[in-house]
Amino acid sequence: MISTERQDQWREVIEPLLLRLIAARSDTNTAFEAVIEELILTWIKSRPYFCEHPELMGTQSLEDDIYQRKVVWALVRGESRRTVVLFHHHDAVGIADYGKLQELALRPDDLADALSRRKLSPRVRSDLESGKWLFGRGSADMKSGAAIQMAVLSHFSAGAKLPFSLLLLSVPDEETLSRGMLQAVRLMRELRRSQNLEYVLSINSEPYFNQVRDQAILFEGSVGKIMPIVYVKGVRSHVGDPYAGLNPSLVMANLQRLSELNTDLCDRNGNDATPPPVWVNLKDRKRDYDASIPEAAAGYFNWLTFTRSPADIMIIMKKLATRALDDTLKHHESSYLRFCEMTGEDADDIDFEPEVLEYRELHQRALQIGGSAFFDSLAELNDSLATMTAKKEITLPEAAIRLLEFVADAADLEGPAVVLGLSGPYYPHVSNESLPGASNINLAETIDAISRELYGVRYESRPYFMGISDTSYAAWVGDERAIDAVRENSPGWDRIYHIPFDAIRELRAPVLNLGPWGKDLHKPSERVYADDVYRRIPEIITRFLESMFGIPADER
């Protein structure tokens, strides 16, 4: 069992640190993130080990970032090049949803007092009155995980020379585009080369969600997320002569019908399944009102994956789009013939020439027509849209659609046509089931045994964390087809959005998400189980690493 002294030591370090982290507002995609980065860096600098070894810590700036955000890193250099990576994000979603309690969102004690006087659900009130939960923005997602990992780093830096090395990465921007983690994987490559490191395990500490007391969950992977974008070029006509045209919105509606909540598109792993796709944006591209059929429509949706690659997604999307366009044309013709019967008119032949193509095909067509002039104009538009997305004037998917529209015009695209592409952010799925060496570590069995012995809490291992996380970039299980599909079908690739695949595919070490119990993330009732933060999780991570590297009990 763990001594009371050791339990108290964890709390003495973590509690004041966590309260400082929560108090430091760090809304994602704002200058607030730079403030908490300085706080984290200053705290690490205060550790005796890093006072002696300042060269083993530092920051790396995100490329072309208007908020001047940074990845904070610190390395405890052991006797071995074998290295465990602890990584977390320090940004949080905003506090506007707290309404009149915004001023208290970053002050857990005051917030709890104010919430106690409000109407709450029975479950939230029970947790609040138990005194066992810490409320506040970022308490669960994921400043508790940050504090835990920083405390574990401090613990191992203060002891005898380690038989392994320990690298801490604290990243911004997880809540939007994960630019922090994408920069961190570049940093990992640099440190691997400059410090001669061998990465053997990467640990994230996002919270787990559970309703069962005395049962915790660890994850040996993370679900993937891809965002297909669809552009439909219709045939314009006056609304008084609808059969002379073809409404692109109807094609989009049919495509949504074929894909939205279609369980055939769920990815399965044993008894687990990803939720079916859900469209998050769908509209015509008219900028002004007139009495005509829209010329084009566009939209995008989220598709979660366990095993399907971007190349697979594009193949499926092409089949669905072809069917949607075919269904629309059949409906159009059937309606037209019925209308002619009603009016006694002779039906004309409908001579539409439909096509479905991928963005890469459209881009190649435009390049053949426009040559270097097209290339230069597209680059200029890319630069303009990159600035607009950085300033949050438009979203990343909207920027991708505007680029696609430009390329469609340059390619002289005629409707009816459907163009399929991809927009960031793209999160590759990752699982230890597909990574070499994971079975040799016995992650689940060892952690479960430690937790049962110390706390009587059993751990369930799941192959995928379903919350979408930076773990997607901590290891690579894909292939070149996946990379090519993303690169070739993402408008604005390398300018408005980029993933350093060359760095990510070098990462093949097992992954683990081991964090505290959290509830109601991104809600005013967000909270984290205090016992997990101040006692269990830091001790379990520490014991697991000691076991993994064979540190004798008398040296712990």
Coordinates of C-alpha atoms in Angstrom, one line a residue, residues 319-537:
K319 CA -20.0 5.9 -54.6
L320 CA -22.4 7.8 -52.4
A321 CA -22.1 11.0 -54.4
T322 CA -22.6 9.1 -57.7
R323 CA -25.8 7.5 -56.2
A324 CA -27.0 10.9 -54.9
L325 CA -26.5 12.6 -58.2
D326 CA -28.2 9.7 -60.1
D327 CA -31.2 9.7 -57.7
T328 CA -31.5 13.4 -58.2
L329 CA -31.5 13.1 -61.9
K330 CA -34.1 10.3 -61.9
H331 CA -36.3 12.4 -59.6
H332 CA -35.8 15.4 -61.9
E333 CA -36.8 13.5 -65.0
S334 CA -39.7 11.7 -63.4
S335 CA -41.1 15.0 -62.1
Y336 CA -40.6 16.7 -65.5
L337 CA -42.5 13.9 -67.3
R338 CA -45.4 14.1 -64.8
F339 CA -45.5 17.9 -65.2
C340 CA -45.6 17.5 -69.0
E341 CA -48.6 15.2 -68.6
M342 CA -50.3 17.7 -66.4
T343 CA -49.8 20.6 -68.9
G344 CA -50.1 18.7 -72.1
E345 CA -46.6 19.8 -73.3
D346 CA -44.3 17.6 -75.2
A347 CA -41.3 16.6 -73.1
D348 CA -37.8 17.6 -74.4
D349 CA -34.8 15.4 -74.0
I350 CA -32.8 16.1 -70.8
D351 CA -29.2 16.2 -71.9
F352 CA -27.3 16.7 -68.6
E353 CA -23.8 15.2 -68.5
P354 CA -23.2 14.5 -64.8
E355 CA -19.8 13.8 -63.3
V356 CA -18.3 13.0 -59.9
L357 CA -14.6 13.7 -59.3
E358 CA -12.1 14.2 -56.5
Y359 CA -10.4 17.5 -55.8
R360 CA -7.1 16.2 -57.1
E361 CA -8.7 15.5 -60.5
L362 CA -10.3 19.0 -60.6
H363 CA -7.0 20.6 -59.7
Q364 CA -5.2 18.7 -62.5
R365 CA -7.8 19.8 -65.0
A366 CA -7.5 23.5 -63.9
L367 CA -3.7 23.3 -64.1
Q368 CA -3.9 21.9 -67.7
I369 CA -6.1 24.8 -68.7
G370 CA -4.5 27.6 -66.8
G371 CA -0.9 26.6 -66.4
S372 CA 1.4 28.8 -64.4
A373 CA -1.1 31.7 -64.3
F374 CA -3.6 29.4 -62.5
F375 CA -0.9 28.2 -60.2
D376 CA 0.2 31.7 -59.2
S377 CA -3.4 32.9 -58.7
L378 CA -4.2 29.9 -56.5
A379 CA -1.1 30.6 -54.4
E380 CA -2.2 34.2 -53.9
L381 CA -5.7 33.1 -52.8
N382 CA -4.1 30.5 -50.5
D383 CA -2.1 33.3 -48.8
S384 CA -5.1 35.5 -48.4
L385 CA -7.3 32.7 -46.9
A386 CA -4.4 31.6 -44.6
T387 CA -4.4 35.1 -43.1
M388 CA -8.2 35.1 -42.8
T389 CA -8.3 31.7 -41.0
A390 CA -5.5 32.7 -38.7
K391 CA -7.5 35.8 -37.7
K392 CA -10.6 33.6 -37.2
E393 CA -12.4 35.6 -39.9
I394 CA -13.4 32.3 -41.6
T395 CA -13.3 28.7 -40.6
L396 CA -10.8 26.2 -42.1
P397 CA -13.5 24.2 -43.9
E398 CA -14.9 27.4 -45.4
A399 CA -11.4 28.4 -46.6
A400 CA -11.1 24.9 -48.2
I401 CA -14.5 25.3 -50.0
R402 CA -13.5 28.8 -51.3
L403 CA -10.4 27.3 -52.8
L404 CA -12.4 24.5 -54.3
E405 CA -14.8 27.0 -55.9
F406 CA -11.8 28.9 -57.4
V407 CA -10.4 25.7 -58.8
A408 CA -13.8 24.7 -60.2
D409 CA -14.1 28.0 -62.0
A410 CA -10.5 27.7 -63.3
A411 CA -11.3 24.2 -64.6
D412 CA -14.5 25.4 -66.4
L413 CA -16.5 22.9 -64.4
E414 CA -20.0 22.5 -65.8
G415 CA -22.9 21.1 -63.8
P416 CA -24.3 18.9 -62.8
A417 CA -21.1 17.8 -61.0
V418 CA -20.0 16.8 -57.6
V419 CA -16.5 17.5 -56.3
L420 CA -15.2 15.7 -53.2
G421 CA -12.3 16.9 -51.1
L422 CA -11.1 16.9 -47.5
S423 CA -10.7 19.7 -44.9
G424 CA -8.6 19.8 -41.8
P425 CA -8.4 19.1 -39.0
Y426 CA -7.6 15.5 -39.8
Y427 CA -7.1 13.2 -36.8
P428 CA -5.6 9.8 -37.8
H429 CA -6.9 6.8 -35.8
V430 CA -4.3 5.1 -33.7
S431 CA -4.4 1.9 -31.6
N432 CA -1.8 -0.3 -29.9
E433 CA -3.4 -3.2 -31.7
S434 CA -1.6 -1.9 -34.8
L435 CA 1.7 -0.8 -33.2
P436 CA 4.7 -3.1 -32.7
G437 CA 5.9 -3.8 -29.2
A438 CA 2.7 -2.8 -27.4
S439 CA 2.0 -6.3 -26.2
N440 CA 5.4 -6.6 -24.6
I441 CA 4.7 -3.8 -22.1
N442 CA 1.5 -5.3 -20.7
L443 CA 0.0 -1.8 -20.2
A444 CA -3.5 -2.8 -19.2
E445 CA -2.6 -5.8 -17.0
T446 CA 0.1 -3.9 -15.1
I447 CA -1.9 -0.7 -14.5
D448 CA -5.0 -2.8 -13.4
A449 CA -2.8 -4.7 -10.9
I450 CA -1.3 -1.6 -9.5
S451 CA -4.6 0.1 -9.1
R452 CA -6.3 -2.9 -7.5
E453 CA -3.5 -3.3 -5.0
L454 CA -3.3 0.3 -4.0
Y455 CA -6.9 1.5 -4.3
G456 CA -9.2 -1.4 -4.9
V457 CA -10.1 0.2 -8.3
R458 CA -10.1 -2.0 -11.3
Y459 CA -9.2 -0.7 -14.8
E460 CA -10.8 -1.5 -18.0
S461 CA -8.7 -1.2 -21.2
R462 CA -10.3 0.2 -24.4
P463 CA -8.7 0.4 -27.8
Y464 CA -9.9 3.9 -28.6
F465 CA -10.4 7.1 -26.7
M466 CA -13.6 8.5 -28.3
G467 CA -13.1 12.1 -27.4
I468 CA -10.8 12.9 -30.3
S469 CA -7.4 13.9 -29.0
D470 CA -3.8 14.8 -29.7
T471 CA -2.9 11.1 -29.2
S472 CA -3.8 10.8 -32.9
Y473 CA -0.4 12.4 -33.7
A474 CA 1.6 10.5 -31.1
A475 CA 2.1 7.4 -33.3
W476 CA 1.4 6.4 -36.9
V477 CA -0.5 3.3 -38.1
G478 CA -1.4 4.4 -41.6
D479 CA 0.2 3.9 -45.0
E480 CA 1.3 6.0 -48.0
R481 CA -2.2 5.7 -49.6
A482 CA -3.6 7.5 -46.6
I483 CA -1.0 10.3 -46.7
D484 CA -1.5 10.7 -50.5
A485 CA -5.3 10.9 -50.2
V486 CA -5.1 13.7 -47.7
R487 CA -2.3 15.7 -49.5
E488 CA -3.9 15.5 -52.9
N489 CA -7.5 16.1 -51.9
S490 CA -7.1 18.9 -49.3
P491 CA -7.5 22.4 -50.9
G492 CA -4.8 24.7 -49.4
W493 CA -2.6 21.8 -48.3
D494 CA 0.8 23.1 -47.0
R495 CA -0.6 26.7 -46.8
I496 CA -3.8 26.9 -44.9
Y497 CA -3.4 23.4 -43.3
H498 CA -0.5 21.0 -42.9
I499 CA 0.3 17.8 -41.0
P500 CA 4.0 16.9 -40.7
F501 CA 3.5 13.3 -41.9
D502 CA 7.2 12.9 -42.3
A503 CA 7.7 13.4 -38.6
I504 CA 4.6 11.5 -37.4
R505 CA 5.3 8.4 -39.4
E506 CA 8.6 8.0 -37.5
L507 CA 6.6 7.6 -34.3
R508 CA 5.8 3.9 -33.7
A509 CA 5.9 3.6 -29.9
P510 CA 2.8 2.4 -28.1
V511 CA 0.4 5.1 -26.7
L512 CA -1.6 5.3 -23.5
N513 CA -4.3 7.6 -22.2
L514 CA -4.3 7.5 -18.4
G515 CA -6.1 10.4 -16.8
P516 CA -8.5 11.3 -14.0
W517 CA -12.2 10.8 -13.9
G518 CA -14.0 13.8 -15.4
K519 CA -17.6 14.9 -16.1
D520 CA -19.4 17.4 -18.3
L521 CA -16.5 18.7 -20.3
H522 CA -17.1 22.0 -22.0
K523 CA -20.1 22.6 -19.8
P524 CA -20.5 25.0 -16.8
S525 CA -20.7 21.9 -14.6
E526 CA -17.3 20.6 -15.8
R527 CA -15.6 18.8 -12.9
V528 CA -12.9 16.4 -12.0
Y529 CA -12.7 13.7 -9.3
A530 CA -10.2 15.2 -6.8
D531 CA -9.0 11.9 -5.4
D532 CA -7.8 10.8 -8.9
V533 CA -5.9 14.1 -9.4
Y534 CA -4.3 14.3 -5.9
R535 CA -3.6 10.7 -5.2
R536 CA -4.4 7.9 -7.7
I537 CA -3.3 8.9 -11.2

